Short mmCIF file of C-alpha atoms in Angstrom, two decimals:
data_model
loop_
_atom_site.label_atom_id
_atom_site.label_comp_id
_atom_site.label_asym_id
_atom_site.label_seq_id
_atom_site.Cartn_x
_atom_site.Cartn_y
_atom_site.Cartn_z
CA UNK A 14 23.66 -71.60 34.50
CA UNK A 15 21.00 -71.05 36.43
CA UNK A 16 23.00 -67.52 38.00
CA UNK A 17 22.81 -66.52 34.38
CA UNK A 18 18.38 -67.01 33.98
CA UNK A 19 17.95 -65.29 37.29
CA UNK A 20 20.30 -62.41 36.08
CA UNK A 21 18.70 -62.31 32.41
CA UNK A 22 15.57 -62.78 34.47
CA UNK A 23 16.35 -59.34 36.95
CA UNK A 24 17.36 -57.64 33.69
CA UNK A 25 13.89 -57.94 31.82
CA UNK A 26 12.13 -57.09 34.74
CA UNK A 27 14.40 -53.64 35.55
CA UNK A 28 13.95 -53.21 31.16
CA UNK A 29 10.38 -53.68 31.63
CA UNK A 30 9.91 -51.08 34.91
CA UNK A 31 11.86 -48.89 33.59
CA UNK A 32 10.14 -48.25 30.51
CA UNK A 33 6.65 -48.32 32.24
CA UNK A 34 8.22 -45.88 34.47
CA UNK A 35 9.04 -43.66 31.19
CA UNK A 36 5.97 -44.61 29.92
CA UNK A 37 3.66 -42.94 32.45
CA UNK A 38 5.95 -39.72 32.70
CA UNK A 39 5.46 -38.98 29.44
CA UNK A 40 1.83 -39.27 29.95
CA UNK A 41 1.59 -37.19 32.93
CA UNK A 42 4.04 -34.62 30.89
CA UNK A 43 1.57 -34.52 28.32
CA UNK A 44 -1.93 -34.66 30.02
CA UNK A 45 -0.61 -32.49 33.46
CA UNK A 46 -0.99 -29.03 31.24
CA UNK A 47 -4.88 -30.32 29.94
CA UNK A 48 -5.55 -31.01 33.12
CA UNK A 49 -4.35 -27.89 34.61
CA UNK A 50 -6.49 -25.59 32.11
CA UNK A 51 -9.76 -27.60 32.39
CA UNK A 52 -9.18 -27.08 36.02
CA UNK A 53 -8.48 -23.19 36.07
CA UNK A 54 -11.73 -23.10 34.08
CA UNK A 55 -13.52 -23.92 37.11
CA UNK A 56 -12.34 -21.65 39.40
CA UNK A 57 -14.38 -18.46 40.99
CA UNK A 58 -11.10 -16.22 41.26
CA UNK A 59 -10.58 -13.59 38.79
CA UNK A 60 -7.19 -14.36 37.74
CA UNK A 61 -5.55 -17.52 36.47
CA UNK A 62 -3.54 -19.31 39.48
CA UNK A 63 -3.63 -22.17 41.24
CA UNK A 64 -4.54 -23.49 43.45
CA UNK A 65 -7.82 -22.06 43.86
CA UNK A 66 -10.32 -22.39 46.69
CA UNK A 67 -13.99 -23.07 45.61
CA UNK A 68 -15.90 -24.56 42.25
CA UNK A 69 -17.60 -22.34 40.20
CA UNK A 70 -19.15 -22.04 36.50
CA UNK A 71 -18.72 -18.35 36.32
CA UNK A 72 -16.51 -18.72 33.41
CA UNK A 73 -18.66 -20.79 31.30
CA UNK A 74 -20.93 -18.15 31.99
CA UNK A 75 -18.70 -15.43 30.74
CA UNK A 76 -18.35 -17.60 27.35
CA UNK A 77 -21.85 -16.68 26.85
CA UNK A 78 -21.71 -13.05 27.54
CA UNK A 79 -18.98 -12.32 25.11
CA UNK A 80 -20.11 -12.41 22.46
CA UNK A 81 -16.94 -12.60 20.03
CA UNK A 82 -16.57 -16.28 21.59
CA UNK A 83 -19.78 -17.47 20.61
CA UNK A 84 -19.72 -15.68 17.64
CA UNK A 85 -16.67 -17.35 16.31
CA UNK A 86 -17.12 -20.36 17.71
CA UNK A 87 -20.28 -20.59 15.22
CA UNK A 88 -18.26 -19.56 12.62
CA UNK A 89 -15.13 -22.17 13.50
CA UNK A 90 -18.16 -25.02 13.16
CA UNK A 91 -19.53 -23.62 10.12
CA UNK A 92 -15.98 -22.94 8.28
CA UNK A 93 -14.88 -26.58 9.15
CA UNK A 94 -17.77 -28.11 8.18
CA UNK A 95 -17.72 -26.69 4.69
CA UNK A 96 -13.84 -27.00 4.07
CA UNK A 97 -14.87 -30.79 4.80
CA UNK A 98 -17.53 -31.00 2.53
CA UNK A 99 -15.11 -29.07 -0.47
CA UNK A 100 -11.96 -31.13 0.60
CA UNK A 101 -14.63 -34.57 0.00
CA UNK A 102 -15.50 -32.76 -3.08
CA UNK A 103 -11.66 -32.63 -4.31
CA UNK A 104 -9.78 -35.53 -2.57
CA UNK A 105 -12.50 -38.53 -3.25
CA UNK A 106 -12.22 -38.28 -7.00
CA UNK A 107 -8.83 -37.27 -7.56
CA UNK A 108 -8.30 -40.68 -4.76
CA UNK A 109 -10.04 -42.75 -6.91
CA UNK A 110 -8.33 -41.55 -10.26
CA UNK A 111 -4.84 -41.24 -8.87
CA UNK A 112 -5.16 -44.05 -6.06
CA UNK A 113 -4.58 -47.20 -8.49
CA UNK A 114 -2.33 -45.66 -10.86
CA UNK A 115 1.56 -46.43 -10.97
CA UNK A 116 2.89 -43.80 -13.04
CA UNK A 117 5.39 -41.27 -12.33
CA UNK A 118 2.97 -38.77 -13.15
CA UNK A 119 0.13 -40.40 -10.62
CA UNK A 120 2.61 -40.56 -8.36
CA UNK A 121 4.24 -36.64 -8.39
CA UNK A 122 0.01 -35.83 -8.43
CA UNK A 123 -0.60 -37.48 -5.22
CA UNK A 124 2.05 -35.76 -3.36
CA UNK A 125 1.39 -32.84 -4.46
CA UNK A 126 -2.24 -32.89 -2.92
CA UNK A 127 -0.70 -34.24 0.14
CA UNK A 128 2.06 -31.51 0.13
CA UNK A 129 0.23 -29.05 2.28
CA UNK A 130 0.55 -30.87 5.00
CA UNK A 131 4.65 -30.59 5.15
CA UNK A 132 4.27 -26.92 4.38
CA UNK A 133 4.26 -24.69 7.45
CA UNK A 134 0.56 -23.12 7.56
CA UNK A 135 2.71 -19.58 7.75
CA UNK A 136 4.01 -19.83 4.27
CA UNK A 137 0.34 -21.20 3.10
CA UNK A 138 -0.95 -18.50 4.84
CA UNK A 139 0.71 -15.67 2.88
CA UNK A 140 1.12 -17.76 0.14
CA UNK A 141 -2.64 -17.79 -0.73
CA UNK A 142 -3.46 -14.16 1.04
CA UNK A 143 -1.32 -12.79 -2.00
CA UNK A 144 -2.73 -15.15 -5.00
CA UNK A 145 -6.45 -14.55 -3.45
CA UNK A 146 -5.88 -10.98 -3.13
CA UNK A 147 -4.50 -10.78 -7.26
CA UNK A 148 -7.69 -12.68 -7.84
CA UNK A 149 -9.99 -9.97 -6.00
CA UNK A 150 -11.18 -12.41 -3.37
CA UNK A 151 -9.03 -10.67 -0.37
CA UNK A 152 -9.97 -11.20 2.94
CA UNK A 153 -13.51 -12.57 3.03
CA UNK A 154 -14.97 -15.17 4.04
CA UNK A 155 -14.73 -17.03 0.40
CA UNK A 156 -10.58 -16.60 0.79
CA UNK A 157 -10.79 -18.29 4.40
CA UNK A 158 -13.01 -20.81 3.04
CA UNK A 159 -10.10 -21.78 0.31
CA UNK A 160 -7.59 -21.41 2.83
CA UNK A 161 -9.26 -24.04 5.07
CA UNK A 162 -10.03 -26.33 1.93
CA UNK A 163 -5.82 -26.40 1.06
CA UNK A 164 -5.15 -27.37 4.72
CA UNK A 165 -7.65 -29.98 4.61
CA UNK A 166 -7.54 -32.03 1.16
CA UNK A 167 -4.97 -33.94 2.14
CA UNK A 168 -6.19 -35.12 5.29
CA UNK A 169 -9.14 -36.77 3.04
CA UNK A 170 -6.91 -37.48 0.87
CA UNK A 171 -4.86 -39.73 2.81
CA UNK A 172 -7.71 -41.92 4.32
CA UNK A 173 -9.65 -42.42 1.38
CA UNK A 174 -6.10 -43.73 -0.66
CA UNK A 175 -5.44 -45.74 2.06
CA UNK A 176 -9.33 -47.58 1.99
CA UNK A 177 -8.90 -47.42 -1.89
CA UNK A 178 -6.07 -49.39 -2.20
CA UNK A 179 -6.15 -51.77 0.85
CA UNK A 180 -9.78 -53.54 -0.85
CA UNK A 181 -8.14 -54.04 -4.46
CA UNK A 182 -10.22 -54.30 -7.36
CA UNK A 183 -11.82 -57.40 -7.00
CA UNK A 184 -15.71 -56.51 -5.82
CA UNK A 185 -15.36 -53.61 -8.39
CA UNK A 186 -14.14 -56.39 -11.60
CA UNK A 187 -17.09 -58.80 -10.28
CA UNK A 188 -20.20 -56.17 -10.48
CA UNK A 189 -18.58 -55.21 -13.69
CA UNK A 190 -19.01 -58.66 -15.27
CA UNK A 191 -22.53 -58.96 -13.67
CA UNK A 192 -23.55 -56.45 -16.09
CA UNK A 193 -23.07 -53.54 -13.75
CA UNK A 194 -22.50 -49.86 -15.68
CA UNK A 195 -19.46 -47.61 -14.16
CA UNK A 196 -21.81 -45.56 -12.49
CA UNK A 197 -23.64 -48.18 -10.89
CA UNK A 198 -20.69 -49.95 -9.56
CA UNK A 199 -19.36 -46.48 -8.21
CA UNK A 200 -22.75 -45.94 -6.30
CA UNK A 201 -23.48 -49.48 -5.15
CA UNK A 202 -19.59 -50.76 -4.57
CA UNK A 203 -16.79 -48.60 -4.48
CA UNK A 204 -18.56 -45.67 -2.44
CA UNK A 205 -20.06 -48.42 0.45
CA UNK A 206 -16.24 -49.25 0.72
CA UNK A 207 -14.23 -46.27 0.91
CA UNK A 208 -17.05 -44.47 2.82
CA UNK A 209 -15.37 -45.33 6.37
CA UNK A 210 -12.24 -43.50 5.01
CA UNK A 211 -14.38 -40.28 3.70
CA UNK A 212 -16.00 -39.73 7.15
CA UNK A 213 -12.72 -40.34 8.98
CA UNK A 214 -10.77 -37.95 7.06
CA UNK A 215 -13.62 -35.35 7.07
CA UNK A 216 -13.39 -35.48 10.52
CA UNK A 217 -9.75 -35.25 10.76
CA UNK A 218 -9.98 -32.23 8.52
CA UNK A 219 -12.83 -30.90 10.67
CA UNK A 220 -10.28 -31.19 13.22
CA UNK A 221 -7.14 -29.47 11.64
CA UNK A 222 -10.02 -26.46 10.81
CA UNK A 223 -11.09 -25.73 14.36
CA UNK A 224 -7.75 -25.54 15.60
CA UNK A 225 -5.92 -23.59 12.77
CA UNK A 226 -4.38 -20.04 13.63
CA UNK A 227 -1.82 -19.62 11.16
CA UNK A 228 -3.76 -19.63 7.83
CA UNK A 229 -7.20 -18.26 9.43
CA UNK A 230 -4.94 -15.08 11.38
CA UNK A 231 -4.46 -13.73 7.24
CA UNK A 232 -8.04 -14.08 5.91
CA UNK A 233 -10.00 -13.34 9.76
CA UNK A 234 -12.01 -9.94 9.51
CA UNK A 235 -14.03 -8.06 11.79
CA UNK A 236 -17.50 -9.84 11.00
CA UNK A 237 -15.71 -12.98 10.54
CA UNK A 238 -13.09 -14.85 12.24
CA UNK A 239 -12.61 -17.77 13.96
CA UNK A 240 -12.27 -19.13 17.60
CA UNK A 241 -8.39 -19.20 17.85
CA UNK A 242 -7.73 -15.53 16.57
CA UNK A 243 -10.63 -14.11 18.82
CA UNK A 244 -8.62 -16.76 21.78
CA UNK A 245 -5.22 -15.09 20.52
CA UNK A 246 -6.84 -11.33 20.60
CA UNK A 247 -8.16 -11.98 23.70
CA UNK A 248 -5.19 -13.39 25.40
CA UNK A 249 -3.56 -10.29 24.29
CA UNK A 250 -5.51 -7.94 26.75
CA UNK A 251 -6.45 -10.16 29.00
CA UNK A 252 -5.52 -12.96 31.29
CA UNK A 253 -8.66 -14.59 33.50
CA UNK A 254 -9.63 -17.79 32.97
CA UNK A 255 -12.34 -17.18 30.64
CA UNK A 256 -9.64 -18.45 28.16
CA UNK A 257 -9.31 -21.77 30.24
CA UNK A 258 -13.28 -22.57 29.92
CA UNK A 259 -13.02 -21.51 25.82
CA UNK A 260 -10.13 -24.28 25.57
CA UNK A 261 -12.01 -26.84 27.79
CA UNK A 262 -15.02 -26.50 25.05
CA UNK A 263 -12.96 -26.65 22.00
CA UNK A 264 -11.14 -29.67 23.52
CA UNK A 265 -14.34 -31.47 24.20
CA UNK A 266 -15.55 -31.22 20.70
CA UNK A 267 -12.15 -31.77 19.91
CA UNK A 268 -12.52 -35.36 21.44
CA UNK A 269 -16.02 -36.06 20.51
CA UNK A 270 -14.36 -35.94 17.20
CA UNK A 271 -12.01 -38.58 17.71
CA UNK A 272 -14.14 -40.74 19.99
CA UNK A 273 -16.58 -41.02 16.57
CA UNK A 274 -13.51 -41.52 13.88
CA UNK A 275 -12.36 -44.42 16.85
CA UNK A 276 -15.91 -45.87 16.25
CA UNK A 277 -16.46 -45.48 12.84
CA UNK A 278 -13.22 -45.96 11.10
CA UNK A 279 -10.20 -46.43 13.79
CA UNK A 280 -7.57 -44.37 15.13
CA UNK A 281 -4.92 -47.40 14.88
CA UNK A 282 -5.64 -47.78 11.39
CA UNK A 283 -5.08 -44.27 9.79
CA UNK A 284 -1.52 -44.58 11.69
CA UNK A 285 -0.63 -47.65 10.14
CA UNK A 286 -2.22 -47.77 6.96
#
């Protein structure tokens, strides 16, 4: 018996190392490329190798005097900020119309705002480049601006559902029969509570608008295009590390990002929600 507990015992314990053992490869496999990059970034040698002898911000400097990265770096900010504010604009109501509603009809709606999401950015790419063009917008910065609204409605979408649903009807029924109006109960109940899931997804669709190629590479023109076609034109002539210092900023506003949707709103809960 007790031959059986100390071999049951030597099991858990091999279970257990071996899937910390997993556990921190596949964190190293994923973080060991990150690292590498913000590293290069900070080397003085004109070429992209490691390893590298010395510490230098001569990169970071470069950012500055080409202009095309600062340029579109402005105009990644701008573009995701107002293909937030438009996707908030879309997704709240049609959340609040379509979120409480079990009807086939409700139902079909709802994934077919979230649709965009399982649709390869590619094939929403040309998709809208050829409606937008039949419609006269063409490449502009209006057609980019609808482009990065489609990508990012259901991102909103999603959170503010989730929020919707999870705190029922209850707060809503009780200002109601305290003599509240609709549009008072809107105002001073329902948007206080789904508020945490409009930020969160506006950030997340923030986010998925600073780091889109596909869609932006069809509607990008000369006076306007964002900071991962100039990355991907650049890349194509040339290889120092100026890219590496680029991708180090976009990955720290990246994960300012996330640190305030963790603060506000939770990354556990938008995965399990």
């Amino acid at each position: 018996m007790k031959a059986r507990l100390a071999a049951a015992l030597v099991a858990r314990h091999a279970g257990n190392w071996l899937l910390g053992s997993f556990t921190l490869l596949f964190f190293v496999f994923l973080v060991a490329p990150i690292a590498v990059v913000v590293a290069v970034s900070f080397t003085p040698q004109a070429a992209v190798s490691l390893p590298y002898q010395g510490f230098s911000f001569r990169w970071y400097a470069r950012l500055i005097e080409y202009r095309p990265f600062a340029d579109s770096l402005l105009t990644s900010l701008y573009l995701a900020l107002n293909s937030a504010l438009v996707a908030v604009l879309i997704a709240v109501p049609a959340a609040l119309a379509l979120g409480r509603n079990t009807s086939r009809a409700a139902t079909a709606t709802v994934a077919f705002l979230l649709a965009p999401i399982a649709i390869p950015a590619l094939v929403i790419g040309l998709s809208l480049l050829y409606y937008l063009s039949n419609l006269g917008l063409g490449v502009s910065y209006t057609s980019l601006l609808v482009a990065h609204t489609v990508i990012s409605v259901p991102y909103v979408m999603r959170t503010v559902l989730a929020v919707y649903r999870n705190v029922g009807s209850d707060y809503e029924e009780a200002a109601a029969v305290l003599s509240a109006n609709p549009w008072q109960v809107f105002i001073h109940v329902t948007m206080p509570l789904i508020a945490p899931g409009i930020f969160a997804g506006s950030l997340f669709a923030m986010l998925v608008s600073l780091d889109n190629l596909a869609v932006s590479y069809f509607f990008g023109t000369a006076n306007v295009t964002t900071l991962p076609v100039v990355m991907l034109s650049y890349l194509q002539n040339q290889f120092d590390p100026a890219i590496a210092a680029i991708s180090t900023v976009q990955m720290l506003i990246t994960i300012a990002l996330l640190l305030v949707v963790e603060r506000t709103y939770g990354l556990r809960a938008l995965t399990t929600q």
